[in-house]
Tab-separated table of C-alpha atoms in Angstrom:
chain	number	residue	atom	x	y	z
A	1	MET	CA	-116.284	-67.663	188.475
A	2	THR	CA	-115.797	-68.494	192.408
A	3	LEU	CA	-118.552	-70.583	193.686
A	4	VAL	CA	-119.259	-70.201	197.076
A	5	LYS	CA	-121.031	-71.766	199.888
A	6	ARG	CA	-121.666	-71.508	203.793
A	7	CYS	CA	-119.501	-74.007	205.551
A	8	ARG	CA	-120.961	-75.367	209.376
A	9	HIS	CA	-118.936	-73.241	211.046
A	10	GLY	CA	-120.239	-70.150	208.923
A	11	ARG	CA	-117.462	-68.990	207.191
A	12	THR	CA	-117.887	-68.409	203.039
A	13	ARG	CA	-115.569	-70.858	201.227
A	14	GLY	CA	-114.899	-71.497	197.205
A	15	LEU	CA	-115.817	-74.500	195.193
A	16	PRO	CA	-112.494	-75.376	194.742
A	17	THR	CA	-111.122	-72.379	196.700
A	18	LEU	CA	-107.591	-72.137	195.563
A	19	LEU	CA	-104.693	-71.350	197.181
A	20	VAL	CA	-103.523	-68.742	194.825
A	21	GLY	CA	-105.889	-66.256	195.727
A	22	ALA	CA	-105.871	-64.053	192.785
A	23	LEU	CA	-104.554	-66.081	190.196
A	24	ALA	CA	-107.616	-67.719	188.315
A	25	VAL	CA	-108.093	-71.152	186.496
A	26	ALA	CA	-108.225	-69.044	183.036
A	27	THR	CA	-105.326	-67.019	183.847
A	28	THR	CA	-101.493	-68.135	182.927
A	29	LEU	CA	-98.401	-67.491	186.003
A	30	VAL	CA	-97.243	-63.980	184.654
A	31	GLY	CA	-100.896	-63.046	183.460
A	32	GLY	CA	-102.783	-62.820	180.111
A	33	PRO	CA	-105.629	-65.476	179.354
A	34	ALA	CA	-104.439	-68.805	179.252
A	35	THR	CA	-106.473	-69.942	176.256
A	36	ALA	CA	-104.335	-67.357	174.499
A	37	VAL	CA	-100.735	-69.014	174.902
A	38	GLN	CA	-100.109	-72.633	175.155
A	39	PRO	CA	-99.507	-74.164	178.844
A	40	SER	CA	-95.917	-75.187	179.107
A	41	THR	CA	-94.979	-75.454	182.406
A	42	LEU	CA	-96.261	-77.292	185.020
A	43	HIS	CA	-97.497	-74.456	186.931
A	44	GLU	CA	-99.465	-73.348	183.350
A	45	LEU	CA	-100.781	-76.639	182.565
A	46	ALA	CA	-102.203	-77.353	186.424
A	47	ALA	CA	-103.647	-73.237	186.084
A	48	ALA	CA	-105.359	-75.203	183.143
A	49	GLN	CA	-107.190	-77.683	185.656
A	50	GLY	CA	-107.850	-75.516	188.567
A	51	LYS	CA	-105.151	-76.200	190.501
A	52	TYR	CA	-101.327	-74.663	191.353
A	53	PHE	CA	-97.988	-76.963	191.184
A	54	GLY	CA	-95.397	-75.449	193.636
A	55	SER	CA	-92.275	-75.997	194.788
A	56	ALA	CA	-90.539	-75.739	198.149
A	57	THR	CA	-87.242	-73.546	198.879
A	58	ASP	CA	-84.663	-72.078	201.049
A	59	ASN	CA	-82.534	-69.152	201.388
A	60	PRO	CA	-79.546	-70.889	200.331
A	61	GLU	CA	-80.375	-71.700	197.319
A	62	LEU	CA	-81.546	-69.203	196.168
A	63	PRO	CA	-78.764	-66.818	195.050
A	64	ASP	CA	-78.149	-69.944	192.928
A	65	ALA	CA	-79.174	-67.978	189.238
A	66	ALA	CA	-79.810	-71.597	186.981
A	67	TYR	CA	-81.840	-73.215	190.563
A	68	ALA	CA	-83.661	-69.549	190.849
A	69	ALA	CA	-84.295	-69.431	187.148
A	70	THR	CA	-86.442	-72.605	186.877
A	71	LEU	CA	-87.955	-72.417	190.203
A	72	GLY	CA	-89.096	-69.004	189.398
A	73	SER	CA	-90.273	-70.060	185.795
A	74	GLU	CA	-91.672	-73.325	186.100
A	75	PHE	CA	-93.607	-73.198	189.535
A	76	GLY	CA	-96.562	-71.042	190.550
A	77	GLN	CA	-96.643	-71.502	194.152
A	78	ILE	CA	-93.504	-71.428	197.039
A	79	THR	CA	-93.139	-72.505	199.938
A	80	PRO	CA	-89.965	-71.856	202.193
A	81	GLY	CA	-88.668	-74.789	203.919
A	82	ASN	CA	-87.289	-73.306	206.703
A	83	SER	CA	-86.836	-69.212	206.911
A	84	MET	CA	-90.616	-68.650	208.329
A	85	LYS	CA	-90.532	-71.536	211.351
A	86	TRP	CA	-90.289	-70.626	215.218
A	87	ASP	CA	-86.198	-70.794	215.905
A	88	THR	CA	-85.278	-68.469	212.586
A	89	VAL	CA	-88.355	-65.981	213.218
A	90	GLU	CA	-88.349	-65.468	216.678
A	91	PRO	CA	-84.809	-67.255	218.264
A	92	ALA	CA	-85.373	-64.705	221.657
A	93	GLN	CA	-88.726	-64.078	222.814
A	94	GLY	CA	-90.206	-60.936	221.697
A	95	ARG	CA	-87.436	-60.505	219.412
A	96	PHE	CA	-88.638	-60.695	215.808
A	97	ASP	CA	-86.122	-61.380	212.859
A	98	PHE	CA	-88.276	-61.876	209.098
A	99	THR	CA	-85.296	-60.903	207.220
A	100	LYS	CA	-85.303	-64.568	205.801
A	101	GLY	CA	-88.778	-65.115	205.211
A	102	ASP	CA	-89.094	-61.537	203.618
A	103	VAL	CA	-86.524	-62.776	200.906
A	104	VAL	CA	-88.475	-65.831	200.099
A	105	THR	CA	-91.774	-63.693	199.546
A	106	ASP	CA	-90.259	-60.708	197.567
A	107	PHE	CA	-89.123	-63.456	195.096
A	108	ALA	CA	-92.438	-64.497	194.702
A	109	ARG	CA	-93.431	-61.051	194.343
A	110	ARG	CA	-91.325	-60.258	191.399
A	111	HIS	CA	-92.309	-64.025	189.479
A	112	GLY	CA	-95.909	-63.380	190.340
A	113	GLN	CA	-96.482	-66.944	192.777
A	114	THR	CA	-98.648	-66.925	195.634
A	115	VAL	CA	-96.426	-68.528	199.309
A	116	ARG	CA	-97.665	-70.768	201.604
A	117	GLY	CA	-96.531	-70.112	204.867
A	118	HIS	CA	-94.427	-72.651	206.691
A	119	THR	CA	-94.969	-72.876	209.588
A	120	LEU	CA	-96.640	-71.594	213.055
A	121	VAL	CA	-96.942	-74.069	215.288
A	122	TRP	CA	-94.385	-77.610	215.656
A	123	HIS	CA	-93.194	-79.535	217.886
A	124	SER	CA	-89.936	-79.619	215.794
A	125	GLN	CA	-86.731	-76.436	215.371
A	126	LEU	CA	-88.251	-74.497	218.238
A	127	PRO	CA	-86.170	-72.423	219.893
A	128	GLY	CA	-84.925	-73.764	223.259
A	129	TRP	CA	-86.832	-70.702	225.174
A	130	VAL	CA	-90.431	-72.084	224.146
A	131	ALA	CA	-89.498	-75.403	226.324
A	132	ALA	CA	-87.623	-73.705	229.115
A	133	LEU	CA	-90.928	-72.141	229.614
A	134	PRO	CA	-93.846	-72.446	232.415
A	135	SER	CA	-96.605	-74.350	231.558
A	136	ALA	CA	-99.053	-71.569	232.569
A	137	GLN	CA	-96.784	-69.205	230.279
A	138	VAL	CA	-96.834	-71.141	226.717
A	139	GLU	CA	-100.646	-70.361	225.258
A	140	ALA	CA	-99.464	-66.495	225.298
A	141	ALA	CA	-96.487	-67.085	223.667
A	142	MET	CA	-97.643	-69.214	221.100
A	143	LYS	CA	-100.669	-66.244	220.504
A	144	ASN	CA	-98.222	-63.664	220.373
A	145	HIS	CA	-95.859	-65.548	217.760
A	146	ILE	CA	-98.568	-66.505	215.702
A	147	THR	CA	-100.342	-62.590	216.011
A	148	ALA	CA	-96.927	-61.049	215.082
A	149	GLU	CA	-95.567	-63.257	212.089
A	150	ALA	CA	-99.570	-63.717	210.544
A	151	THR	CA	-99.847	-60.111	211.027
A	152	HIS	CA	-95.940	-59.440	209.309
A	153	TYR	CA	-96.933	-61.312	206.135
A	154	ARG	CA	-100.274	-60.608	206.059
A	155	GLY	CA	-101.158	-60.099	201.750
A	156	ALA	CA	-97.981	-61.865	200.939
A	157	VAL	CA	-98.417	-65.261	202.161
A	158	ALA	CA	-101.648	-66.541	201.066
A	159	ALA	CA	-102.392	-69.703	203.094
A	160	TRP	CA	-100.310	-71.234	206.311
A	161	ASP	CA	-99.393	-74.692	207.738
A	162	VAL	CA	-100.811	-73.429	211.104
A	163	VAL	CA	-100.061	-76.549	213.119
A	164	ASN	CA	-98.003	-79.279	211.822
A	165	GLU	CA	-97.554	-82.716	212.327
A	166	PRO	CA	-99.689	-82.926	215.414
A	167	PHE	CA	-99.783	-86.641	215.543
A	168	ASN	CA	-98.410	-89.663	216.106
A	169	GLU	CA	-98.504	-92.527	213.624
A	170	ASP	CA	-100.979	-94.435	215.716
A	171	GLY	CA	-103.387	-91.724	215.410
A	172	THR	CA	-102.682	-90.511	219.096
A	173	PHE	CA	-101.361	-86.414	219.895
A	174	ARG	CA	-97.848	-85.922	219.603
A	175	THR	CA	-96.543	-84.197	222.802
A	176	SER	CA	-95.003	-80.823	222.394
A	177	PRO	CA	-94.455	-77.734	224.324
A	178	PHE	CA	-98.016	-76.752	223.478
A	179	PHE	CA	-100.332	-80.157	224.074
A	180	THR	CA	-97.957	-80.167	227.268
A	181	ALA	CA	-99.438	-76.684	228.323
A	182	MET	CA	-103.045	-76.823	226.784
A	183	GLY	CA	-104.089	-80.232	225.660
A	184	LYS	CA	-105.283	-80.853	221.868
A	185	ASP	CA	-107.480	-77.242	222.505
A	186	TYR	CA	-103.614	-75.167	221.529
A	187	ILE	CA	-104.777	-76.491	218.262
A	188	ALA	CA	-108.186	-74.958	218.086
A	189	THR	CA	-106.786	-71.398	219.809
A	190	ALA	CA	-103.774	-71.890	217.199
A	191	LEU	CA	-106.352	-71.572	214.018
A	192	ARG	CA	-108.236	-68.940	216.137
A	193	ALA	CA	-104.998	-67.058	216.611
A	194	ALA	CA	-103.914	-66.822	212.929
A	195	HIS	CA	-107.338	-66.276	211.980
A	196	ALA	CA	-107.630	-63.420	213.795
A	197	ALA	CA	-104.577	-62.044	212.388
A	198	ASP	CA	-105.064	-62.475	208.817
A	199	PRO	CA	-108.591	-63.384	208.275
A	200	ALA	CA	-107.834	-63.735	204.068
A	201	ALA	CA	-105.373	-66.611	204.470
A	202	LYS	CA	-106.226	-70.022	204.427
A	203	LEU	CA	-105.634	-71.633	207.356
A	204	TYR	CA	-104.235	-75.524	207.103
A	205	LEU	CA	-103.185	-78.310	209.699
A	206	ASN	CA	-100.500	-80.494	207.734
A	207	ASP	CA	-98.864	-83.779	208.841
A	208	TYR	CA	-97.186	-87.048	206.549
A	209	ASN	CA	-98.741	-90.100	206.643
A	210	ILE	CA	-101.907	-88.757	206.026
A	211	GLU	CA	-102.248	-89.370	202.357
A	212	GLY	CA	-103.786	-92.457	202.583
A	213	LEU	CA	-106.221	-94.372	204.749
A	214	GLY	CA	-105.225	-94.978	208.074
A	215	ALA	CA	-105.122	-94.619	211.600
A	216	LYS	CA	-103.292	-91.159	211.312
A	217	SER	CA	-105.540	-89.998	208.856
A	218	ASP	CA	-108.189	-91.440	210.764
A	219	ALA	CA	-107.137	-89.034	213.430
A	220	MET	CA	-107.012	-86.102	211.514
A	221	TYR	CA	-110.418	-85.928	209.858
A	222	ALA	CA	-111.603	-86.950	213.401
A	223	LEU	CA	-109.790	-83.512	214.621
A	224	ALA	CA	-110.762	-81.550	211.517
A	225	SER	CA	-114.694	-82.666	211.661
A	226	LYS	CA	-114.978	-81.535	215.202
A	227	LEU	CA	-113.054	-78.171	214.997
A	228	ILE	CA	-115.364	-77.846	211.685
A	229	ASP	CA	-118.099	-78.266	214.492
A	230	GLU	CA	-117.046	-76.270	216.752
A	231	GLY	CA	-117.121	-73.044	214.953
A	232	VAL	CA	-113.181	-72.788	214.576
A	233	PRO	CA	-111.437	-71.252	211.481
A	234	LEU	CA	-109.374	-74.297	209.278
A	235	ASP	CA	-109.792	-73.868	205.571
A	236	GLY	CA	-108.054	-76.888	205.075
A	237	VAL	CA	-105.525	-80.126	205.472
A	238	GLY	CA	-102.146	-80.715	204.102
A	239	MET	CA	-100.584	-83.775	203.031
A	240	GLN	CA	-97.139	-83.891	202.857
A	241	ALA	CA	-96.412	-87.274	200.731
A	242	HIS	CA	-93.093	-87.808	201.646
A	243	LEU	CA	-93.046	-90.979	199.616
A	244	ALA	CA	-90.643	-94.028	199.298
A	245	VAL	CA	-90.584	-96.621	196.487
A	246	GLN	CA	-89.726	-99.518	199.150
A	247	TYR	CA	-92.650	-98.744	200.733
A	248	GLY	CA	-95.912	-98.697	198.488
A	249	PHE	CA	-97.648	-95.959	197.328
A	250	PRO	CA	-100.495	-94.951	200.151
A	251	TYR	CA	-103.862	-96.605	199.864
A	252	ALA	CA	-107.236	-95.024	199.121
A	253	MET	CA	-105.588	-91.431	198.533
A	254	ARG	CA	-108.239	-90.276	196.411
A	255	GLU	CA	-110.908	-91.792	198.901
A	256	ASN	CA	-109.158	-89.836	201.708
A	257	MET	CA	-108.693	-86.675	199.741
A	258	ARG	CA	-112.293	-87.111	198.962
A	259	ARG	CA	-113.808	-87.426	202.800
A	260	PHE	CA	-112.049	-84.274	203.551
A	261	ALA	CA	-113.133	-81.994	200.594
A	262	ASP	CA	-116.421	-83.865	201.866
A	263	LEU	CA	-116.270	-81.808	205.060
A	264	GLY	CA	-116.141	-78.875	203.208
A	265	LEU	CA	-112.137	-78.326	203.401
A	266	ASP	CA	-109.072	-78.358	200.642
A	267	VAL	CA	-106.700	-80.460	200.255
A	268	ALA	CA	-103.208	-79.675	199.481
A	269	VAL	CA	-100.613	-82.034	198.841
A	270	THR	CA	-97.535	-79.801	200.522
A	271	GLU	CA	-94.931	-81.695	200.797
A	272	LEU	CA	-94.295	-84.249	197.747
A	273	ASP	CA	-91.446	-86.633	197.120
A	274	VAL	CA	-90.940	-89.863	196.286
A	275	ARG	CA	-87.156	-90.918	197.055
A	276	MET	CA	-85.128	-94.633	197.095
A	277	GLN	CA	-82.676	-96.570	198.281
A	278	LEU	CA	-79.603	-95.656	196.395
A	279	PRO	CA	-78.098	-96.900	193.841
A	280	THR	CA	-81.002	-95.501	191.294
A	281	ASP	CA	-82.028	-98.186	188.559
A	282	ALA	CA	-84.514	-98.644	185.779
A	283	THR	CA	-86.566	-100.232	188.557
A	284	LYS	CA	-86.606	-97.881	191.205
A	285	THR	CA	-87.261	-94.657	188.582
A	286	ALA	CA	-90.087	-96.386	186.801
A	287	THR	CA	-92.122	-96.641	190.261
A	288	GLN	CA	-91.169	-92.962	191.498
A	289	SER	CA	-92.272	-91.677	188.035
A	290	SER	CA	-95.820	-93.913	188.625
A	291	TYR	CA	-95.898	-92.203	192.275
A	292	TYR	CA	-95.645	-88.795	190.453
A	293	ARG	CA	-97.964	-89.404	188.434
A	294	GLN	CA	-100.598	-91.229	190.604
A	295	VAL	CA	-100.233	-88.263	193.675
A	296	VAL	CA	-100.730	-85.462	190.546
A	297	GLU	CA	-104.223	-87.986	189.333
A	298	ALA	CA	-105.609	-88.044	192.606
A	299	CYS	CA	-105.072	-84.443	193.114
A	300	LEU	CA	-106.866	-83.498	189.789
A	301	ALA	CA	-110.021	-86.265	190.519
A	302	VAL	CA	-110.656	-83.972	193.669
A	303	ALA	CA	-112.182	-80.949	193.041
A	304	ARG	CA	-111.452	-79.747	196.332
A	305	CYS	CA	-107.724	-80.774	196.097
A	306	VAL	CA	-106.023	-76.950	195.542
A	307	GLY	CA	-102.782	-78.031	194.088
A	308	VAL	CA	-99.572	-79.906	194.606
A	309	THR	CA	-96.075	-78.856	195.871
A	310	VAL	CA	-93.130	-80.487	195.834
A	311	TRP	CA	-90.510	-80.197	198.387
A	312	ASP	CA	-87.610	-78.256	196.598
A	313	TYR	CA	-87.293	-79.506	193.153
A	314	THR	CA	-84.344	-80.600	192.553
A	315	ASP	CA	-81.996	-83.213	193.604
A	316	LYS	CA	-79.025	-81.011	194.099
A	317	TYR	CA	-81.113	-79.450	197.217
A	318	SER	CA	-83.028	-81.924	198.318
A	319	TRP	CA	-83.188	-83.005	202.597
A	320	VAL	CA	-83.233	-86.307	202.261
A	321	PRO	CA	-79.759	-87.772	202.070
A	322	SER	CA	-78.874	-85.992	205.175
A	323	THR	CA	-82.157	-86.842	206.685
A	324	PHE	CA	-82.548	-90.730	205.424
A	325	PRO	CA	-79.198	-92.104	204.665
A	326	GLY	CA	-77.976	-94.328	201.806
A	327	GLU	CA	-81.655	-92.767	199.862
A	328	GLY	CA	-82.412	-89.791	197.726
A	329	ALA	CA	-82.619	-89.129	193.946
A	330	ALA	CA	-86.200	-88.194	195.343
A	331	ASN	CA	-87.456	-85.143	193.107
A	332	LEU	CA	-88.352	-84.067	189.947
A	333	TYR	CA	-85.097	-82.511	188.735
A	334	ASP	CA	-81.375	-84.173	188.888
A	335	GLY	CA	-78.367	-82.468	190.665
A	336	ASN	CA	-77.782	-80.638	187.534
A	337	LEU	CA	-81.182	-79.427	187.184
A	338	ALA	CA	-82.398	-81.294	184.279
A	339	PRO	CA	-86.079	-83.255	184.501
A	340	LYS	CA	-86.060	-86.443	184.998
A	341	PRO	CA	-88.898	-89.344	183.658
A	342	ALA	CA	-90.666	-88.150	186.773
A	343	TYR	CA	-90.875	-84.979	185.356
A	344	TYR	CA	-92.462	-85.833	182.076
A	345	ALA	CA	-94.877	-88.383	184.185
A	346	VAL	CA	-95.816	-85.102	186.105
A	347	ARG	CA	-97.264	-83.781	182.983
A	348	THR	CA	-98.557	-86.401	181.216
A	349	ALA	CA	-100.994	-86.475	184.373
A	350	LEU	CA	-101.395	-82.912	184.184
A	351	GLY	CA	-102.696	-82.987	180.200
A	352	GLY	CA	-99.134	-81.987	178.729
A	353	GLY	CA	-98.592	-85.347	177.024
A	354	ASN	CA	-94.856	-87.286	177.237
A	355	ASP	CA	-93.022	-84.573	175.391
A	356	GLY	CA	-89.117	-85.810	175.577
A	357	GLY	CA	-90.086	-87.432	178.643
A	358	GLY	CA	-88.373	-90.874	177.280
A	359	GLN	CA	-89.158	-93.968	179.023
A	360	GLY	CA	-90.318	-94.447	183.216
A	361	GLY	CA	-92.873	-92.101	182.504
A	362	ASP	CA	-96.063	-94.369	182.615
A	363	PRO	CA	-95.866	-97.956	183.777
A	364	GLY	CA	-99.352	-98.552	182.452
A	365	ALA	CA	-103.046	-98.366	183.772
A	366	LEU	CA	-102.904	-101.464	186.054
A	367	LYS	CA	-100.119	-102.123	188.877
A	368	ILE	CA	-99.771	-104.956	191.477
A	369	GLN	CA	-98.687	-104.856	195.160
A	370	TYR	CA	-97.364	-107.624	196.908
A	371	ARG	CA	-96.205	-108.781	200.613
A	372	ASN	CA	-94.898	-112.211	202.039
A	373	SER	CA	-97.498	-114.337	203.989
A	374	ASP	CA	-94.703	-116.383	204.750
A	375	ASN	CA	-91.691	-115.759	206.327
A	376	ALA	CA	-89.802	-118.792	206.129
A	377	ALA	CA	-88.003	-119.019	202.815
A	378	ALA	CA	-87.267	-122.559	202.939
A	379	ASP	CA	-90.840	-124.691	203.567
A	380	ASN	CA	-92.841	-126.302	201.649
A	381	GLN	CA	-95.576	-123.506	200.455
A	382	ILE	CA	-94.742	-120.452	198.703
A	383	LYS	CA	-97.294	-117.681	200.453
A	384	PRO	CA	-97.741	-114.561	198.069
A	385	GLY	CA	-100.122	-111.956	198.851
A	386	LEU	CA	-101.289	-109.717	195.505
A	387	GLN	CA	-103.161	-106.770	194.830
A	388	LEU	CA	-104.329	-105.031	191.417
A	389	VAL	CA	-104.349	-101.337	191.590
A	390	ASN	CA	-106.480	-99.560	188.640
A	391	THR	CA	-103.955	-95.953	188.296
A	392	GLY	CA	-105.528	-95.316	185.075
A	393	GLY	CA	-108.778	-92.956	184.513
A	394	THR	CA	-111.460	-95.492	183.418
A	395	ALA	CA	-112.039	-99.010	184.098
A	396	VAL	CA	-110.446	-101.771	183.552
A	397	ASN	CA	-112.545	-105.679	182.844
A	398	LEU	CA	-110.559	-107.621	185.227
A	399	SER	CA	-111.632	-110.714	182.816
A	400	SER	CA	-108.735	-109.851	179.993
A	401	VAL	CA	-106.060	-109.548	182.688
A	402	THR	CA	-103.672	-111.631	184.308
A	403	ALA	CA	-100.979	-111.633	186.704
A	404	ARG	CA	-97.369	-113.708	187.132
A	405	TYR	CA	-95.377	-114.536	190.054
A	406	TRP	CA	-92.069	-116.104	189.591
A	407	PHE	CA	-90.540	-119.260	191.568
A	408	THR	CA	-88.555	-121.778	191.045
A	409	GLY	CA	-89.354	-125.201	191.790
A	410	ASP	CA	-86.003	-126.829	193.159
A	411	ASN	CA	-85.823	-130.162	193.995
A	412	GLY	CA	-89.429	-132.586	194.147
A	413	ALA	CA	-91.984	-132.979	192.541
A	414	SER	CA	-92.763	-131.329	189.060
A	415	THR	CA	-96.349	-131.321	189.650
A	416	TYR	CA	-98.304	-128.281	191.717
A	417	SER	CA	-101.124	-127.759	193.451
A	418	SER	CA	-101.974	-124.054	194.134
A	419	TRP	CA	-105.220	-122.304	196.137
A	420	CYS	CA	-106.502	-118.800	196.938
A	421	ASP	CA	-107.849	-118.808	200.647
A	422	TRP	CA	-109.517	-115.334	200.771
A	423	SER	CA	-109.991	-112.333	198.991
A	424	PRO	CA	-112.574	-109.213	199.091
A	425	ILE	CA	-113.589	-110.037	195.827
A	426	GLY	CA	-113.996	-113.705	196.329
A	427	CYS	CA	-111.777	-116.403	195.813
A	428	SER	CA	-114.709	-118.053	193.561
A	429	THR	CA	-113.686	-115.093	191.041
A	430	VAL	CA	-109.882	-115.907	191.225
A	431	THR	CA	-108.090	-118.076	188.559
A	432	HIS	CA	-104.595	-119.751	189.110
A	433	ARG	CA	-102.527	-122.481	187.973
A	434	VAL	CA	-98.665	-123.478	187.790
A	435	VAL	CA	-96.836	-123.342	184.677
A	436	ALA	CA	-93.631	-124.544	183.708
A	437	MET	CA	-91.198	-121.723	181.800
A	438	THR	CA	-90.337	-123.346	178.042
A	439	THR	CA	-86.954	-121.329	179.089
A	440	PRO	CA	-85.664	-121.237	182.481
A	441	VAL	CA	-83.874	-118.146	183.736
A	442	ALA	CA	-81.729	-117.567	186.820
A	443	GLY	CA	-84.714	-117.475	189.474
A	444	ALA	CA	-87.714	-118.462	187.575
A	445	ASP	CA	-88.666	-121.945	186.199
A	446	HIS	CA	-92.280	-121.867	186.598
A	447	TYR	CA	-94.346	-118.980	187.422
A	448	LEU	CA	-98.299	-119.016	189.177
A	449	GLU	CA	-100.816	-117.311	187.054
A	450	VAL	CA	-103.395	-115.071	188.595
A	451	GLY	CA	-106.724	-114.436	186.514
A	452	PHE	CA	-110.190	-113.867	187.264
A	453	THR	CA	-113.753	-114.893	185.451
A	454	GLY	CA	-115.294	-111.407	185.332
A	455	GLY	CA	-115.720	-108.093	187.261
A	456	SER	CA	-114.418	-104.327	186.574
A	457	LEU	CA	-111.511	-102.591	188.500
A	458	ALA	CA	-112.820	-98.813	188.623
A	459	PRO	CA	-110.282	-95.543	188.317
A	460	GLY	CA	-108.393	-95.467	191.839
A	461	ALA	CA	-109.580	-98.743	193.393
A	462	SER	CA	-107.799	-102.255	194.496
A	463	THR	CA	-109.204	-105.570	193.975
A	464	GLY	CA	-107.974	-105.753	198.044
A	465	GLU	CA	-105.570	-108.576	198.777
A	466	ILE	CA	-105.947	-112.031	197.252
A	467	GLN	CA	-104.271	-114.616	199.490
A	468	LEU	CA	-102.842	-117.075	197.274
A	469	ARG	CA	-100.298	-120.622	198.217
A	470	LEU	CA	-99.175	-123.186	196.028
A	471	ASN	CA	-97.303	-126.134	197.263
A	472	LYS	CA	-95.678	-129.540	194.885
A	473	THR	CA	-97.973	-132.123	195.133
A	474	ASP	CA	-95.220	-134.279	197.488
A	475	TRP	CA	-95.148	-131.303	199.671
A	476	SER	CA	-91.188	-130.930	199.315
A	477	ASN	CA	-89.581	-128.086	200.759
A	478	PHE	CA	-88.966	-124.604	198.506
A	479	ASN	CA	-85.672	-122.539	198.531
A	480	GLU	CA	-87.741	-118.998	197.881
A	481	SER	CA	-84.685	-117.301	198.442
A	482	ASP	CA	-83.911	-116.889	194.944
A	483	ASP	CA	-86.845	-116.664	193.144
A	484	TYR	CA	-87.239	-113.724	190.761
A	485	SER	CA	-90.790	-112.358	192.609
A	486	HIS	CA	-89.894	-113.516	195.999
A	487	GLY	CA	-89.609	-110.165	198.569
A	488	THR	CA	-89.600	-110.249	202.173
A	489	GLY	CA	-91.725	-107.143	202.513
A	490	THR	CA	-94.969	-108.108	204.831
A	491	VAL	CA	-96.731	-104.743	204.288
A	492	TYR	CA	-98.507	-104.282	200.869
A	493	ALA	CA	-95.772	-102.290	198.079
A	494	ASP	CA	-95.194	-102.470	194.714
A	495	ALA	CA	-93.703	-105.491	193.151
A	496	THR	CA	-92.216	-104.279	189.543
A	497	ARG	CA	-91.248	-108.116	189.571
A	498	ILE	CA	-94.355	-109.567	189.103
A	499	ALA	CA	-96.006	-108.702	185.787
A	500	VAL	CA	-99.496	-108.316	184.767
A	501	TYR	CA	-100.835	-107.908	181.449
A	502	ILE	CA	-104.061	-106.836	179.843
A	503	GLY	CA	-105.366	-109.013	176.550
A	504	GLY	CA	-101.748	-110.382	177.036
A	505	GLU	CA	-99.809	-107.189	176.423
A	506	LEU	CA	-97.676	-106.497	179.476
A	507	ALA	CA	-99.023	-103.266	181.585
A	508	TRP	CA	-96.884	-103.454	184.270
A	509	GLY	CA	-93.621	-105.039	185.634
A	510	ILE	CA	-90.519	-106.593	184.452
A	511	GLU	CA	-90.286	-110.030	183.242
A	512	PRO	CA	-87.300	-111.568	183.918
């Protein structure tokens, strides 16, 4: 049974309101009670948790029989990558072509899947005639497009990304023909038009780089709050989650999801993939698996996170290589349609166990992130910034935790001083010392060991940054460029060359 409450703008909502519509928590993808059949697919595992698990798709790949078989069996929700966008649906003003989108909705119907419509209003993939319209005609054209498309797919589409990517990275509104003509009010106008055309569909705002806390997600939060206060029909926020192992995991994703949920909105992860710089290696693969797992765990931890959609499930049809040259391997399945470690990490997060995933599924309940606080690699101090993040489901006693940053002492004194300059948890709780390695290796003959006098780190929480530095007692220079743990990044990112130990056992990272 779905509980309902009255939201501030007067519409009823489910708690949680599942995007899957008719799919109840106790129902499998094809029918029958979930208690009667052991969940086996990603979607069945998610449905047992009250969520859905979906994939994007597109018309060119659907004729691939092997691809379509997995798409139709493993996933309970699909999103058309391009076939419902404006340039495809209305290439000339007033001339609509729903042929490609109908192929996707027909596939979903035959496989018992729900569909997320993507997207009604977006600054990109617009036919030229839209930008050529006089400003006074843009609103009418936008309303007509929304009305025609949402009406055509009424009953076939469970949710719409009504407005896609409305913000710049700094949280200002993105320039588009719609913003130029109507200002930010175009968003409320679009939502109202979509609701009028299909009152049963869930209506979302969707954007990238809003998964964690920051200026862009703050802007989306402010917009959503305002729309709700004004009685505009808005049901949820879509967080695309196009992630990359080299840029770190989004800060405080769970907390960010919860604040939108606290507005009475649903949250969906709508376009998840985790790309990496090629070639792949074990470290990148482990980080990718960790990111996938953390996204799923964040959604599971927030009741109003309704589900997760990957942006196509296989590297064979990934958008990444053509958009980010030199990057790829972003999806759950490889180019041969074989599951990767990330797939098994997702299964584990959904409660399915690591059944056959091999290595790389779960690098530990703690991870460490690093930034270089000193861009001079040849001066007399090393200044690593570190922060620990609890990626597990239980609190961690920090007194049992240590971390090691490896470096080479080069020439000069063999004795060292270390310092904690600042941390939100208080430097008095942070211990630090430099230890000489018994057996030096390439890139490391010493390590900075960091520990804690006490405290507890809750699930999903971070220590916040710990600003550290060390020097030789004669203040002679280092050459950090070949140090094992040294990096050049100036923003916090996951660091697999810095190890974390819990009770003396390696929990994260790769030792030199």
